[in-house]
């Protein structure tokens, strides 16, 4: 059976992928968007997005992604679910490998985003998901009503998670390995001054307690200045220490840097050295990592893809 051949395949459905879809669809390229395991990307796990231009009252992350999806569909974007496991660019149209099938694409736009980084401490994996360790306060916060919880991290995500959790939890420990938050000043001020948030400075997580019982009963932390260890008596642990780019399936075809982020060709943010392959969003951006910058990269990738196809017989 011959493989399906597409003009443009966009891998990923976050802000970058769906913006690329809106633009390529409006250019009559009838893009196919492949939806992976988290349709809508990271914003679907965020509550209120306060800094996306055009929404003075803020916008719910899930609603925003639903709107982008609908907007792309209106112009002729098609969606299929499927996880890409490899990309072969040794022949053209390029070959995307999915479980049990292949899709050929004249142009590929990779917008696979990034996934939460985990600490790797003992107990974290065993008690992840439904047993007390999670990476999403929006998804799981309500399970911890009137309980004590801990958030690990010092960036905007950690501050945001901690603040969100104050709606439910009795007390929120914010565990950070240094004595100053990396988060933006406004978020840091909000978190450090909140009466329900207790800062645990200069401390690294050592172990999640409760493995034998099958549920989190505490977080062991070590103060890096004194080496003293203590256990925070929490039922929930929210890991918010950044993300790792989802680039592994494409590493044979597209250059990545030492941290795994896609490396664009010189002079471009979205063109790669691999002809007909473009990248956008958090999988290629370790600096800005914002919804709006991801959307901007999606737009650039779409315009470049359109030009490339026009030149190469799309
Ligand atoms: P981030 O800014 O990279 O912060 C990660 C935090 O985790 C840092 O404080 C880091 O400590 C800590 N960390 C990293 N590895 C660790 C480990 N193994 N053990 C303990 N702590 C560790 O990541 P992020 O907070 O996810 O934010 C990512 C981007 O999204 C940023 O650009 C941020 O501004 C943006 N963002 C914005 C908003 C908003 O505007 N509302 C909300 C969320 C995210 P160090 O500080 O010591 O490096």
Tab-separated table of C-alpha atoms and ligand atoms in Angstrom:
chain	number	residue	atom	x	y	z
A	1	UNK	CA	0.000	0.000	0.000
A	2	UNK	CA	1.450	3.409	-0.947
A	3	UNK	CA	1.992	5.969	1.828
A	4	UNK	CA	-0.203	9.003	2.282
A	5	UNK	CA	1.580	12.059	0.738
A	6	UNK	CA	0.954	15.512	2.223
A	7	UNK	CA	2.054	19.051	1.337
A	8	UNK	CA	2.618	20.158	4.921
A	9	UNK	CA	2.638	18.036	8.049
A	10	UNK	CA	2.754	19.903	11.352
A	11	UNK	CA	3.791	17.830	14.340
A	12	UNK	CA	2.374	19.302	17.544
A	13	UNK	CA	-0.743	21.171	18.613
A	14	UNK	CA	0.530	23.847	20.979
A	15	UNK	CA	0.606	27.572	20.161
A	16	UNK	CA	3.431	27.091	17.645
A	17	UNK	CA	1.862	24.184	15.757
A	18	UNK	CA	-1.634	25.645	15.591
A	19	UNK	CA	-0.410	29.076	14.498
A	20	UNK	CA	1.615	27.377	11.747
A	21	UNK	CA	-1.600	25.551	10.839
A	22	UNK	CA	-3.640	28.780	10.621
A	23	UNK	CA	-1.065	30.351	8.297
A	24	UNK	CA	-0.439	27.341	6.046
A	25	UNK	CA	-4.165	26.635	5.853
A	26	UNK	CA	-4.886	30.237	4.828
A	27	UNK	CA	-2.204	29.777	2.157
A	28	UNK	CA	-4.332	26.919	0.771
A	29	UNK	CA	-1.774	24.244	1.644
A	30	UNK	CA	-4.297	22.070	3.467
A	31	UNK	CA	-1.939	21.175	6.340
A	32	UNK	CA	-2.230	17.962	8.293
A	33	UNK	CA	-1.663	18.416	12.028
A	34	UNK	CA	-0.546	15.392	14.015
A	35	UNK	CA	-1.832	15.444	17.573
A	36	UNK	CA	0.314	13.654	20.117
A	37	UNK	CA	-0.329	12.667	23.688
A	38	UNK	CA	-1.163	16.175	24.992
A	39	UNK	CA	-3.439	17.848	22.408
A	40	UNK	CA	-3.233	21.612	22.840
A	41	UNK	CA	0.183	21.489	24.452
A	42	UNK	CA	1.366	22.980	27.711
A	43	UNK	CA	-1.215	25.782	27.856
A	44	UNK	CA	-3.980	23.235	28.364
A	45	UNK	CA	-2.460	22.513	31.772
A	46	UNK	CA	-2.313	26.207	32.718
A	47	UNK	CA	-5.166	28.019	34.393
A	48	UNK	CA	-5.367	31.701	33.646
A	49	UNK	CA	-3.065	33.094	30.938
A	50	UNK	CA	-2.602	36.759	31.822
A	51	UNK	CA	0.004	37.798	29.295
A	52	UNK	CA	-1.332	36.703	25.907
A	53	UNK	CA	-1.989	39.944	23.995
A	54	UNK	CA	-5.634	40.759	23.378
A	55	UNK	CA	-7.092	39.382	26.592
A	56	UNK	CA	-7.124	42.190	29.189
A	57	UNK	CA	-9.080	40.020	31.627
A	58	UNK	CA	-6.846	36.968	31.022
A	59	UNK	CA	-7.904	33.819	29.206
A	60	UNK	CA	-8.234	30.198	30.250
A	61	UNK	CA	-5.372	28.182	28.681
A	62	UNK	CA	-7.617	25.347	27.536
A	63	UNK	CA	-10.133	27.762	25.949
A	64	UNK	CA	-7.347	29.593	24.144
A	65	UNK	CA	-6.087	26.359	22.597
A	66	UNK	CA	-9.616	25.316	21.627
A	67	UNK	CA	-10.025	28.654	19.842
A	68	UNK	CA	-6.729	28.261	17.963
A	69	UNK	CA	-7.703	24.743	16.932
A	70	UNK	CA	-11.077	25.917	15.639
A	71	UNK	CA	-9.513	28.852	13.814
A	72	UNK	CA	-7.041	26.565	12.020
A	73	UNK	CA	-9.815	24.114	11.160
A	74	UNK	CA	-11.947	26.885	9.672
A	75	UNK	CA	-9.304	27.456	6.975
A	76	UNK	CA	-8.925	23.782	6.071
A	77	UNK	CA	-6.521	22.270	8.598
A	78	UNK	CA	-6.981	18.527	9.083
A	79	UNK	CA	-6.150	16.706	12.319
A	80	UNK	CA	-5.033	13.141	12.931
A	81	UNK	CA	-3.858	11.655	16.168
A	82	UNK	CA	-0.528	9.911	16.077
A	83	UNK	CA	2.854	9.981	17.759
A	84	UNK	CA	5.833	10.391	15.460
A	85	UNK	CA	8.669	8.010	16.271
A	86	UNK	CA	11.100	8.990	13.521
A	87	UNK	CA	11.787	11.256	10.531
A	88	UNK	CA	13.696	10.091	7.450
A	89	UNK	CA	14.813	12.913	5.170
A	90	UNK	CA	17.064	10.804	2.936
A	91	UNK	CA	14.382	10.923	0.248
A	92	UNK	CA	11.770	13.533	-0.664
A	93	UNK	CA	8.905	13.845	0.204
A	94	UNK	CA	10.196	13.183	3.720
A	95	UNK	CA	8.998	10.151	5.606
A	96	UNK	CA	7.435	10.456	9.060
A	97	UNK	CA	7.249	7.176	10.983
A	98	UNK	CA	4.242	6.569	13.201
A	99	UNK	CA	3.124	3.401	14.942
A	100	UNK	CA	2.273	0.987	12.125
A	101	UNK	CA	2.251	3.593	9.361
A	102	UNK	CA	4.180	6.161	7.398
A	103	UNK	CA	3.195	9.644	6.230
A	104	UNK	CA	5.181	11.328	3.439
A	105	UNK	CA	5.428	15.112	3.617
A	106	UNK	CA	6.888	17.696	1.248
A	107	UNK	CA	7.364	20.005	4.221
A	108	UNK	CA	7.503	19.149	7.921
A	109	UNK	CA	7.013	21.742	10.652
A	110	UNK	CA	8.079	20.368	14.013
A	111	UNK	CA	6.401	22.063	16.971
A	112	UNK	CA	6.577	19.331	19.569
A	113	UNK	CA	7.153	21.590	22.571
A	114	UNK	CA	8.765	20.479	25.798
A	115	UNK	CA	7.828	18.166	28.685
A	116	UNK	CA	8.172	18.745	32.418
A	117	UNK	CA	11.617	17.988	33.836
A	118	UNK	CA	11.599	15.638	36.825
A	119	UNK	CA	14.010	15.672	39.779
A	120	UNK	CA	14.884	11.958	39.605
A	121	UNK	CA	14.862	11.591	43.412
A	122	UNK	CA	13.860	8.240	44.969
A	123	UNK	CA	10.110	7.796	45.246
A	124	UNK	CA	9.245	10.398	42.593
A	125	UNK	CA	8.623	7.901	39.816
A	126	UNK	CA	6.887	5.370	42.055
A	127	UNK	CA	4.397	7.925	43.381
A	128	UNK	CA	3.881	9.907	40.161
A	129	UNK	CA	0.328	10.451	38.925
A	130	UNK	CA	-2.550	9.909	41.318
A	131	UNK	CA	-0.306	8.938	44.219
A	132	UNK	CA	0.833	12.412	45.204
A	133	UNK	CA	3.591	13.480	42.793
A	134	UNK	CA	2.448	15.619	39.869
A	135	UNK	CA	3.552	18.388	37.513
A	136	UNK	CA	0.196	20.113	37.110
A	137	UNK	CA	-1.500	22.128	39.843
A	138	UNK	CA	-4.358	23.036	37.533
A	139	UNK	CA	-5.081	19.380	36.910
A	140	UNK	CA	-4.563	18.010	40.416
A	141	UNK	CA	-4.684	20.931	42.873
A	142	UNK	CA	-8.289	20.352	43.900
A	143	UNK	CA	-7.380	16.897	45.273
A	144	UNK	CA	-5.367	18.567	48.028
A	145	UNK	CA	-8.084	20.606	49.735
A	146	UNK	CA	-7.076	21.504	53.316
A	147	UNK	CA	-3.841	19.509	53.026
A	148	UNK	CA	-0.195	20.589	53.065
A	149	UNK	CA	1.644	20.400	49.750
A	150	UNK	CA	5.095	21.244	48.395
A	151	UNK	CA	6.124	22.835	45.119
A	152	UNK	CA	9.696	22.264	43.917
A	153	UNK	CA	11.308	24.984	41.799
A	154	UNK	CA	12.048	28.695	41.717
A	155	UNK	CA	10.868	29.930	38.314
A	156	UNK	CA	7.598	31.436	37.120
A	157	UNK	CA	6.034	27.991	36.862
A	158	UNK	CA	6.816	27.152	40.489
A	159	UNK	CA	5.512	30.531	41.692
A	160	UNK	CA	2.372	30.136	39.592
A	161	UNK	CA	1.755	26.586	40.797
A	162	UNK	CA	2.260	27.612	44.421
A	163	UNK	CA	-0.142	30.553	44.101
A	164	UNK	CA	-2.758	28.409	42.379
A	165	UNK	CA	-2.488	25.779	45.108
A	166	UNK	CA	-3.243	28.333	47.829
A	167	UNK	CA	-6.877	28.128	46.644
A	168	UNK	CA	-7.101	24.593	48.007
A	169	UNK	CA	-4.201	23.663	50.241
A	170	UNK	CA	-3.813	24.552	53.899
A	171	UNK	CA	-0.146	25.353	53.446
A	172	UNK	CA	2.165	25.399	50.420
A	173	UNK	CA	5.903	24.903	50.898
A	174	UNK	CA	7.894	26.374	48.019
A	175	UNK	CA	11.206	24.518	47.922
A	176	UNK	CA	13.973	26.283	46.027
A	177	UNK	CA	17.651	25.401	45.792
A	178	UNK	CA	18.823	29.013	46.102
A	179	UNK	CA	17.853	32.011	48.237
A	180	UNK	CA	16.160	34.040	45.500
A	181	UNK	CA	13.476	33.072	43.039
A	182	UNK	CA	14.211	33.053	39.336
A	183	UNK	CA	10.569	33.981	38.691
A	184	UNK	CA	9.628	37.442	37.368
A	185	UNK	CA	9.410	40.080	40.096
A	186	UNK	CA	5.628	40.307	40.051
A	187	UNK	CA	5.216	36.535	40.471
A	188	UNK	CA	8.013	36.278	43.038
A	189	UNK	CA	6.504	39.086	45.115
A	190	UNK	CA	3.067	37.509	44.995
A	191	UNK	CA	4.420	34.111	46.068
A	192	UNK	CA	6.776	35.250	48.819
A	193	UNK	CA	4.188	37.542	50.398
A	194	UNK	CA	1.310	35.060	50.337
A	195	UNK	CA	0.290	34.044	53.875
A	196	UNK	CA	-0.265	30.399	52.869
A	197	UNK	CA	3.118	29.988	51.137
A	198	UNK	CA	6.143	29.102	53.234
A	199	UNK	CA	9.467	29.508	51.455
A	200	UNK	CA	12.004	26.718	51.957
A	201	UNK	CA	15.162	28.436	50.695
A	202	UNK	CA	18.518	26.864	49.811
A	203	UNK	CA	17.000	23.416	49.799
A	204	UNK	CA	17.098	20.520	47.390
A	205	UNK	CA	14.678	17.612	47.356
A	206	UNK	CA	16.241	14.338	48.507
A	207	UNK	CA	13.433	11.753	48.532
A	208	UNK	CA	9.689	11.392	48.287
A	209	UNK	CA	8.413	9.527	51.336
A	210	UNK	CA	5.507	7.093	51.347
A	211	UNK	CA	6.499	4.539	48.700
A	212	UNK	CA	5.680	1.543	50.915
A	213	UNK	CA	2.180	2.877	51.604
A	214	UNK	CA	1.625	3.828	47.946
A	215	UNK	CA	0.926	7.513	48.679
A	216	UNK	CA	3.060	10.569	49.392
A	217	UNK	CA	3.529	11.213	53.114
A	218	UNK	CA	6.376	13.700	52.984
A	219	UNK	CA	9.204	15.335	51.062
A	220	UNK	CA	12.702	14.964	52.462
A	221	UNK	CA	14.809	18.046	51.718
A	222	UNK	CA	18.410	19.001	52.405
A	223	UNK	CA	19.591	22.516	53.153
A	224	UNK	CA	22.571	23.048	50.849
A	225	UNK	CA	24.208	25.519	53.246
A	226	UNK	CA	23.946	23.504	56.466
A	227	UNK	CA	23.507	19.993	54.994
A	228	UNK	CA	20.672	19.481	57.499
A	229	UNK	CA	17.913	17.184	56.303
A	230	UNK	CA	14.259	17.514	57.244
A	231	UNK	CA	10.925	16.113	56.115
A	232	UNK	CA	8.096	18.385	55.016
A	233	UNK	CA	4.866	16.632	56.037
A	234	UNK	CA	3.042	16.972	52.726
A	235	UNK	CA	0.505	14.845	50.865
A	236	UNK	CA	1.152	16.379	47.459
A	237	UNK	CA	4.360	17.288	45.618
A	238	UNK	CA	4.254	19.518	42.550
A	239	UNK	CA	7.443	19.409	40.472
A	240	UNK	CA	8.014	22.669	38.546
A	241	UNK	CA	11.701	22.743	37.616
A	242	UNK	CA	11.507	23.496	33.925
A	243	UNK	CA	11.163	21.409	30.821
A	244	UNK	CA	13.043	19.187	28.372
A	245	UNK	CA	12.464	19.634	24.626
A	246	UNK	CA	10.578	16.881	22.809
A	247	UNK	CA	13.063	16.403	19.997
A	248	UNK	CA	14.267	12.804	20.368
A	249	UNK	CA	12.353	11.260	17.406
A	250	UNK	CA	13.886	13.815	15.023
A	251	UNK	CA	17.517	13.757	16.157
A	252	UNK	CA	18.754	11.782	13.147
A	253	UNK	CA	17.258	14.304	10.749
A	254	UNK	CA	17.595	17.705	12.458
A	255	UNK	CA	20.514	19.224	14.392
A	256	UNK	CA	20.056	19.670	18.148
A	257	UNK	CA	22.249	21.420	20.713
A	258	UNK	CA	23.787	19.893	23.852
A	259	UNK	CA	20.499	20.320	25.750
A	260	UNK	CA	18.444	18.692	23.012
A	261	UNK	CA	16.890	21.880	21.572
A	262	UNK	CA	16.626	22.105	17.789
A	263	UNK	CA	19.351	24.271	16.292
A	264	UNK	CA	18.095	26.420	13.434
A	265	UNK	CA	20.298	27.268	10.456
A	266	UNK	CA	22.359	30.457	10.729
A	267	UNK	CA	20.302	33.603	10.220
A	268	UNK	CA	16.927	32.023	10.963
A	269	UNK	CA	14.908	31.036	14.003
A	270	UNK	CA	12.821	28.434	12.236
A	271	UNK	CA	14.696	27.109	9.178
A	272	UNK	CA	16.869	24.074	9.822
A	273	UNK	CA	19.827	22.798	7.808
A	274	UNK	CA	17.563	19.975	6.635
A	275	UNK	CA	15.750	21.147	3.481
A	276	UNK	CA	11.988	21.313	3.927
A	277	UNK	CA	12.081	20.903	7.707
A	278	UNK	CA	11.142	23.840	9.926
A	279	UNK	CA	10.915	24.122	13.713
A	280	UNK	CA	8.867	26.343	16.022
A	281	UNK	CA	8.095	26.883	19.679
A	282	UNK	CA	9.580	25.456	22.871
A	283	UNK	CA	11.322	22.542	21.103
A	284	UNK	CA	13.563	25.144	19.459
A	285	UNK	CA	13.538	27.988	21.975
A	286	UNK	CA	15.186	27.782	25.374
A	287	UNK	CA	15.270	31.544	25.863
A	288	UNK	CA	11.773	33.041	25.652
A	289	UNK	CA	9.478	30.010	25.977
A	290	UNK	CA	6.268	32.013	25.964
A	291	UNK	CA	2.928	31.226	24.343
A	292	UNK	CA	3.167	34.362	22.236
A	293	UNK	CA	6.754	33.732	21.095
A	294	UNK	CA	5.833	30.141	20.217
A	295	UNK	CA	2.916	31.478	18.164
A	296	UNK	CA	5.287	33.946	16.475
A	297	UNK	CA	7.690	31.155	15.560
A	298	UNK	CA	4.783	29.097	14.225
A	299	UNK	CA	3.886	32.006	11.941
A	300	UNK	CA	7.500	32.343	10.744
A	301	UNK	CA	7.798	28.611	10.112
A	302	UNK	CA	4.579	28.644	8.078
A	303	UNK	CA	5.698	31.562	5.910
A	304	UNK	CA	9.106	29.938	5.322
A	305	UNK	CA	7.440	26.615	4.538
A	306	UNK	CA	5.146	28.269	2.017
A	307	UNK	CA	8.113	29.950	0.278
A	308	UNK	CA	10.134	26.749	0.295
A	309	UNK	CA	7.278	24.788	-1.263
A	310	UNK	CA	6.778	27.442	-3.941
A	311	UNK	CA	10.466	27.136	-4.864
A	312	UNK	CA	10.607	23.357	-4.736
A	313	UNK	CA	7.430	22.460	-6.561
A	314	UNK	CA	4.827	22.196	-3.832
B	1	LIG	P1	12.684	27.894	34.634
B	1	LIG	O1	12.491	29.372	34.498
B	1	LIG	O2	13.759	27.231	33.858
B	1	LIG	O3	12.893	27.593	36.175
B	1	LIG	C1	13.210	26.319	36.640
B	1	LIG	C2	13.444	26.412	38.132
B	1	LIG	O4	13.672	25.103	38.638
B	1	LIG	C3	14.656	27.259	38.490
B	1	LIG	O5	14.353	28.078	39.596
B	1	LIG	C4	15.720	26.219	38.808
B	1	LIG	O6	16.611	26.643	39.809
B	1	LIG	C5	14.915	25.056	39.331
B	1	LIG	N1	15.537	23.763	39.052
B	1	LIG	C6	15.975	23.279	37.847
B	1	LIG	N2	16.441	22.030	37.969
B	1	LIG	C7	16.290	21.702	39.280
B	1	LIG	C8	16.564	20.534	40.028
B	1	LIG	N3	17.089	19.439	39.464
B	1	LIG	N4	16.287	20.541	41.341
B	1	LIG	C9	15.741	21.635	41.934
B	1	LIG	N5	15.441	22.771	41.275
B	1	LIG	C10	15.719	22.814	39.967
B	1	LIG	O7	11.353	27.097	34.249
B	1	LIG	P2	9.811	27.513	34.392
B	1	LIG	O8	9.517	28.089	35.709
B	1	LIG	O9	9.075	26.296	33.941
B	1	LIG	O10	9.608	28.657	33.319
B	1	LIG	C11	9.936	28.434	31.950
B	1	LIG	C12	9.618	29.675	31.130
B	1	LIG	O11	8.210	29.876	31.078
B	1	LIG	C13	10.226	30.936	31.703
B	1	LIG	O12	10.637	31.737	30.643
B	1	LIG	C14	9.082	31.567	32.434
B	1	LIG	O13	9.190	32.967	32.537
B	1	LIG	C15	7.898	31.168	31.557
B	1	LIG	N6	6.653	31.100	32.358
B	1	LIG	C16	5.934	32.249	32.465
B	1	LIG	C17	4.774	32.269	33.215
B	1	LIG	C18	4.000	33.544	33.324
B	1	LIG	O14	4.462	34.551	32.827
B	1	LIG	N7	2.836	33.542	33.935
B	1	LIG	C19	4.359	31.126	33.888
B	1	LIG	C20	5.125	29.947	33.792
B	1	LIG	C21	6.290	29.967	33.026
B	1	LIG	P3	17.645	27.858	39.556
B	1	LIG	O15	16.836	29.105	39.625
B	1	LIG	O16	18.617	27.702	40.656
B	1	LIG	O17	18.245	27.603	38.196
